[in-house]
Short mmCIF file of C-alpha atoms and ligand atoms in Angstrom, two decimals:
data_model
loop_
_atom_site.label_atom_id
_atom_site.label_comp_id
_atom_site.label_asym_id
_atom_site.label_seq_id
_atom_site.Cartn_x
_atom_site.Cartn_y
_atom_site.Cartn_z
CA MET V 210 -7.50 -11.47 -17.16
CA LYS V 211 -5.86 -13.71 -14.96
CA ALA V 212 -3.03 -12.42 -12.47
CA ASP V 213 -0.83 -15.12 -10.92
CA LYS V 214 0.28 -13.02 -7.78
CA ILE V 215 -0.36 -10.01 -5.43
CA VAL V 216 3.37 -8.28 -5.62
CA PHE V 217 2.99 -4.64 -2.73
CA ALA V 218 5.80 -2.55 -4.16
CA THR V 219 7.96 -1.86 -0.50
CA GLY V 220 10.47 -2.52 0.94
CA ASN V 221 9.62 -1.69 5.10
CA ALA V 222 8.73 -5.67 6.13
CA ASP V 223 5.97 -4.46 8.77
CA LYS V 224 3.69 -2.71 5.91
CA MET V 225 4.78 -6.95 4.06
CA ARG V 226 3.14 -8.11 7.40
CA GLU V 227 0.22 -6.54 7.28
CA ILE V 228 -0.56 -6.77 3.82
CA ARG V 229 -0.02 -11.14 4.26
CA MET V 230 -2.33 -11.16 7.42
CA ILE V 231 -5.20 -9.23 5.82
CA MET V 232 -4.85 -10.05 1.97
CA ALA V 233 -4.79 -13.93 2.98
CA ASP V 234 -7.73 -15.36 2.46
CA LEU V 235 -7.38 -14.74 -1.72
CA GLY V 236 -5.17 -17.31 -2.02
CA LEU V 237 -2.76 -15.80 -4.48
CA GLU V 238 0.38 -16.07 -3.87
CA ILE V 239 2.27 -12.38 -1.94
CA GLN V 240 5.58 -11.00 -3.38
CA SER V 241 7.43 -8.01 -1.68
CA MET V 242 9.59 -6.15 -4.75
CA LYS V 243 13.03 -7.38 -3.34
CA GLU V 244 10.59 -10.96 -3.63
CA ALA V 245 9.30 -10.95 -6.82
CA GLY V 246 13.23 -9.86 -8.68
CA VAL V 247 12.52 -6.05 -9.40
CA ASP V 248 13.54 -2.23 -8.21
CA ALA V 249 13.14 1.10 -9.55
CA ASP V 250 14.12 4.15 -8.68
CA ILE V 251 10.65 5.88 -8.80
CA VAL V 252 10.16 10.42 -8.61
CA GLU V 253 7.22 11.04 -6.74
CA ASP V 254 6.44 13.61 -7.82
CA GLY V 255 2.33 13.65 -7.77
CA LYS V 256 -0.19 16.32 -6.32
CA THR V 257 -2.27 13.29 -4.45
CA PHE V 258 -2.02 10.35 -2.21
CA GLU V 259 -3.76 8.75 -4.85
CA GLU V 260 -1.03 10.15 -7.06
CA ASN V 261 1.57 8.94 -5.67
CA ALA V 262 0.45 5.33 -4.96
CA VAL V 263 -0.73 4.45 -8.86
CA ILE V 264 2.77 6.02 -9.73
CA LYS V 265 5.11 2.96 -7.01
CA ALA V 266 2.61 0.81 -8.57
CA SER V 267 3.03 1.44 -12.29
CA ALA V 268 6.53 1.85 -12.19
CA ILE V 269 6.75 -2.05 -10.81
CA ALA V 270 4.35 -3.21 -13.35
CA GLU V 271 6.41 -2.37 -16.31
CA GLU V 272 9.41 -3.56 -14.15
CA LEU V 273 6.87 -6.82 -14.27
CA GLY V 274 5.69 -6.38 -17.47
CA LYS V 275 8.94 -6.40 -18.67
CA LYS V 276 10.13 -10.27 -17.69
CA GLY V 277 6.21 -11.08 -18.60
CA VAL V 278 5.53 -12.14 -14.90
CA LYS V 279 1.79 -11.52 -14.91
CA ALA V 280 0.93 -9.92 -11.51
CA VAL V 281 -1.15 -7.70 -9.50
CA VAL V 282 1.08 -5.06 -8.55
CA LEU V 283 -0.46 -3.29 -4.92
CA ALA V 284 1.63 0.29 -3.58
CA ASP V 285 0.55 2.88 -0.78
CA ASP V 286 1.00 6.25 -0.24
CA SER V 287 0.31 7.32 3.38
CA GLY V 288 1.14 11.38 5.75
CA LEU V 289 -0.20 13.41 7.92
CA GLU V 290 -2.96 16.14 7.12
CA ILE V 291 -3.16 18.76 10.34
CA ASP V 292 -5.63 21.04 9.68
CA TYR V 293 -4.99 24.11 11.44
CA LEU V 294 -1.78 23.40 8.91
CA ASN V 295 -3.96 24.12 5.78
CA ARG V 296 -3.73 20.37 6.11
CA GLU V 297 -0.03 20.00 6.24
CA PRO V 298 2.81 17.79 6.41
CA GLY V 299 -0.10 15.94 3.77
CA ILE V 300 2.24 13.94 0.51
CA TYR V 301 5.47 14.98 2.69
CA SER V 302 4.64 13.66 5.42
CA ALA V 303 8.35 11.47 4.91
CA ARG V 304 10.13 14.60 3.55
CA TYR V 305 8.89 17.38 6.44
CA MET V 306 12.19 19.02 7.35
CA GLY V 307 13.85 16.13 5.36
CA GLU V 308 13.77 13.22 4.68
CA ASN V 309 17.05 12.26 7.42
CA THR V 310 15.63 14.49 9.91
CA SER V 311 14.70 12.53 12.57
CA TYR V 312 11.05 12.24 13.76
CA ALA V 313 12.09 13.36 17.20
CA VAL V 314 12.62 16.82 15.50
CA LYS V 315 9.74 16.41 13.26
CA ASN V 316 7.20 15.86 15.74
CA ALA V 317 8.86 18.87 18.57
CA SER V 318 8.28 21.19 14.81
CA LEU V 319 4.90 20.39 14.44
CA ILE V 320 3.64 20.98 18.47
CA LYS V 321 5.59 24.64 18.27
CA ARG V 322 3.94 25.08 14.78
CA LEU V 323 0.50 24.55 17.16
CA GLU V 324 1.33 26.48 20.23
CA GLY V 325 -1.59 28.71 21.74
CA VAL V 326 -4.33 26.49 19.39
CA PRO V 327 -6.97 24.42 21.66
CA ASP V 328 -7.79 20.89 20.80
CA GLU V 329 -11.14 21.41 18.31
CA LYS V 330 -8.48 23.12 15.99
CA ARG V 331 -5.53 20.57 16.78
CA THR V 332 -8.71 18.29 13.88
CA ALA V 333 -5.64 16.06 11.98
CA ARG V 334 -5.30 12.98 10.63
CA PHE V 335 -3.54 10.31 9.36
CA VAL V 336 -4.51 9.15 5.18
CA CYS V 337 -3.55 6.04 3.58
CA VAL V 338 -3.91 5.01 -0.15
CA ILE V 339 -3.80 2.14 -2.45
CA ALA V 340 -3.46 1.29 -5.81
CA ALA V 341 -3.83 -1.17 -7.67
CA VAL V 342 -2.25 -2.01 -10.90
CA PHE V 343 -3.28 -4.57 -13.30
CA PRO V 344 -1.24 -6.54 -16.01
CA ASP V 345 -3.76 -5.56 -18.24
CA GLY V 346 -3.14 -2.26 -17.40
CA ARG V 347 -6.50 -0.96 -15.29
CA LYS V 348 -5.97 0.52 -12.20
CA PHE V 349 -7.74 1.13 -8.71
CA THR V 350 -7.25 3.37 -5.95
CA THR V 351 -8.84 2.97 -2.87
CA ARG V 352 -8.78 5.84 0.36
CA ALA V 353 -9.23 5.41 4.49
CA ALA V 354 -8.46 8.33 7.10
CA ILE V 355 -8.18 7.90 11.00
CA GLU V 356 -8.97 10.55 12.48
CA GLY V 357 -8.39 12.33 15.98
CA ARG V 358 -5.15 15.41 16.72
CA ILE V 359 -2.34 16.20 17.42
CA GLY V 360 -1.62 16.63 21.06
CA TYR V 361 0.75 18.74 23.66
CA GLU V 362 3.74 16.10 24.02
CA GLU V 363 5.56 13.09 22.39
CA ARG V 364 3.41 10.00 23.82
CA GLY V 365 4.06 5.90 23.24
CA GLN V 366 7.37 3.70 22.87
CA ASN V 367 5.34 1.92 19.98
CA GLY V 368 4.22 2.58 16.35
CA PHE V 369 6.42 5.27 14.09
CA GLY V 370 6.93 7.97 12.67
CA TYR V 371 4.47 10.90 14.21
CA ASP V 372 2.51 8.48 16.18
CA PRO V 373 3.88 9.87 19.25
CA ILE V 374 1.86 13.25 19.22
CA PHE V 375 -1.30 11.43 17.55
CA TYR V 376 -4.44 11.24 20.33
CA LEU V 377 -6.70 9.04 19.32
CA PRO V 378 -9.41 10.97 21.22
CA GLU V 379 -12.16 7.59 21.08
CA TYR V 380 -9.59 5.43 22.75
CA GLY V 381 -7.98 8.62 25.44
CA LEU V 382 -4.56 7.31 23.89
CA TYR V 383 -1.75 8.73 21.13
CA SER V 384 -1.40 6.05 18.51
CA ALA V 385 2.97 5.05 19.77
CA GLU V 386 0.91 3.99 22.74
CA LEU V 387 -1.70 1.24 21.28
CA GLU V 388 -0.53 -2.40 20.49
CA PRO V 389 0.53 -2.63 17.28
CA GLU V 390 -2.50 -5.72 16.48
CA GLU V 391 -4.86 -2.52 17.80
CA LYS V 392 -3.20 -0.37 15.36
CA ASN V 393 -3.12 -2.12 12.91
CA ARG V 394 -7.87 -2.90 13.36
CA ILE V 395 -8.23 0.80 13.08
CA SER V 396 -5.34 2.46 11.40
CA HIS V 397 -5.60 3.72 7.82
CA ARG V 398 -3.76 1.56 5.92
CA GLY V 399 -5.73 -1.45 6.95
CA LYS V 400 -8.35 -0.23 5.93
CA ALA V 401 -7.60 0.74 3.00
CA LEU V 402 -6.16 -2.58 2.40
CA GLU V 403 -9.38 -4.67 3.42
CA GLU V 404 -11.46 -1.66 0.84
CA MET V 405 -8.59 -2.68 -1.61
CA LYS V 406 -9.24 -6.41 -0.93
CA LYS V 407 -13.17 -5.54 -2.17
CA VAL V 408 -12.34 -4.55 -5.31
CA LEU V 409 -9.65 -7.35 -5.42
CA LYS V 410 -12.64 -9.68 -5.05
CA GLN V 411 -15.12 -8.02 -7.28
CA GLU V 412 -12.55 -7.76 -9.85
CA ARG V 413 -12.46 -11.83 -9.78
CA LEU V 414 -8.53 -11.28 -9.54
P1 IMP L 853 4.91 6.95 2.94
O1 IMP L 853 3.83 6.44 2.88
O2 IMP L 853 5.44 5.43 3.32
O3 IMP L 853 5.41 7.44 2.10
O4 IMP L 853 4.94 6.75 4.47
C1 IMP L 853 4.62 8.25 4.40
C2 IMP L 853 4.18 8.91 5.82
O5 IMP L 853 3.59 9.34 6.86
C3 IMP L 853 5.39 8.22 7.53
O6 IMP L 853 6.70 8.36 6.97
C4 IMP L 853 5.44 9.17 8.59
O7 IMP L 853 5.96 10.08 8.00
C5 IMP L 853 3.67 9.11 7.93
N1 IMP L 853 2.95 8.07 8.43
C6 IMP L 853 2.73 6.95 7.58
N2 IMP L 853 1.74 6.61 8.83
C7 IMP L 853 1.86 7.22 9.32
C8 IMP L 853 1.98 5.95 10.36
O8 IMP L 853 0.97 5.57 10.73
N3 IMP L 853 1.85 6.30 11.96
C9 IMP L 853 3.19 7.97 11.89
N4 IMP L 853 3.19 8.38 10.55
C10 IMP L 853 2.63 7.77 9.41
#
């Protein structure tokens, strides 16, 4: 079934900019939920990034379906996995210590929990899953990660969330020290979106 456009289930302007850049050559209109005139109260009660991304995309797809709009809906779910903490905070990254707790406090807490832990045990990754729900109900997911280590202090002014404590040994820099274009090029979200673009092309969207 041919879709008329892509709708990305996010309210985040940075994510919209990134997806527009990456998906531009598909030649399809790309809208945010707001631009598509839909919203939904979504409870992310999945146990994996995949489940949560599909929950978000499906909820918006259902709303668009009610309006008779034939769109492919994309949604993302992402987070930070720290090996030493049994992959915490994982799918709870945004909710770690409470949704309204500042990242200065969350980051300080994670550094404290890793006190005395040597470099080789500080391994961590940002994970991103992109889900696609087609108008005929077919669902696909892609996953990508960027590997790094939890640093010993906060560094850098760019990025958001856990970027100031995420050290990238290959670059000798913290994630929050990368220029935005550079981060998009190597990030978990950028890579998962590129993978999803391949799926959309393959499915002759
Ligand atoms: P969501 O997928 O937008 O719900 O976000 C998940 C959470 O994971 C964010 O609120 C951040 O705490 C964290 N996170 C995901 N990606 C990144 C990143 O690129 N840098 C820093 N933190 C991130």
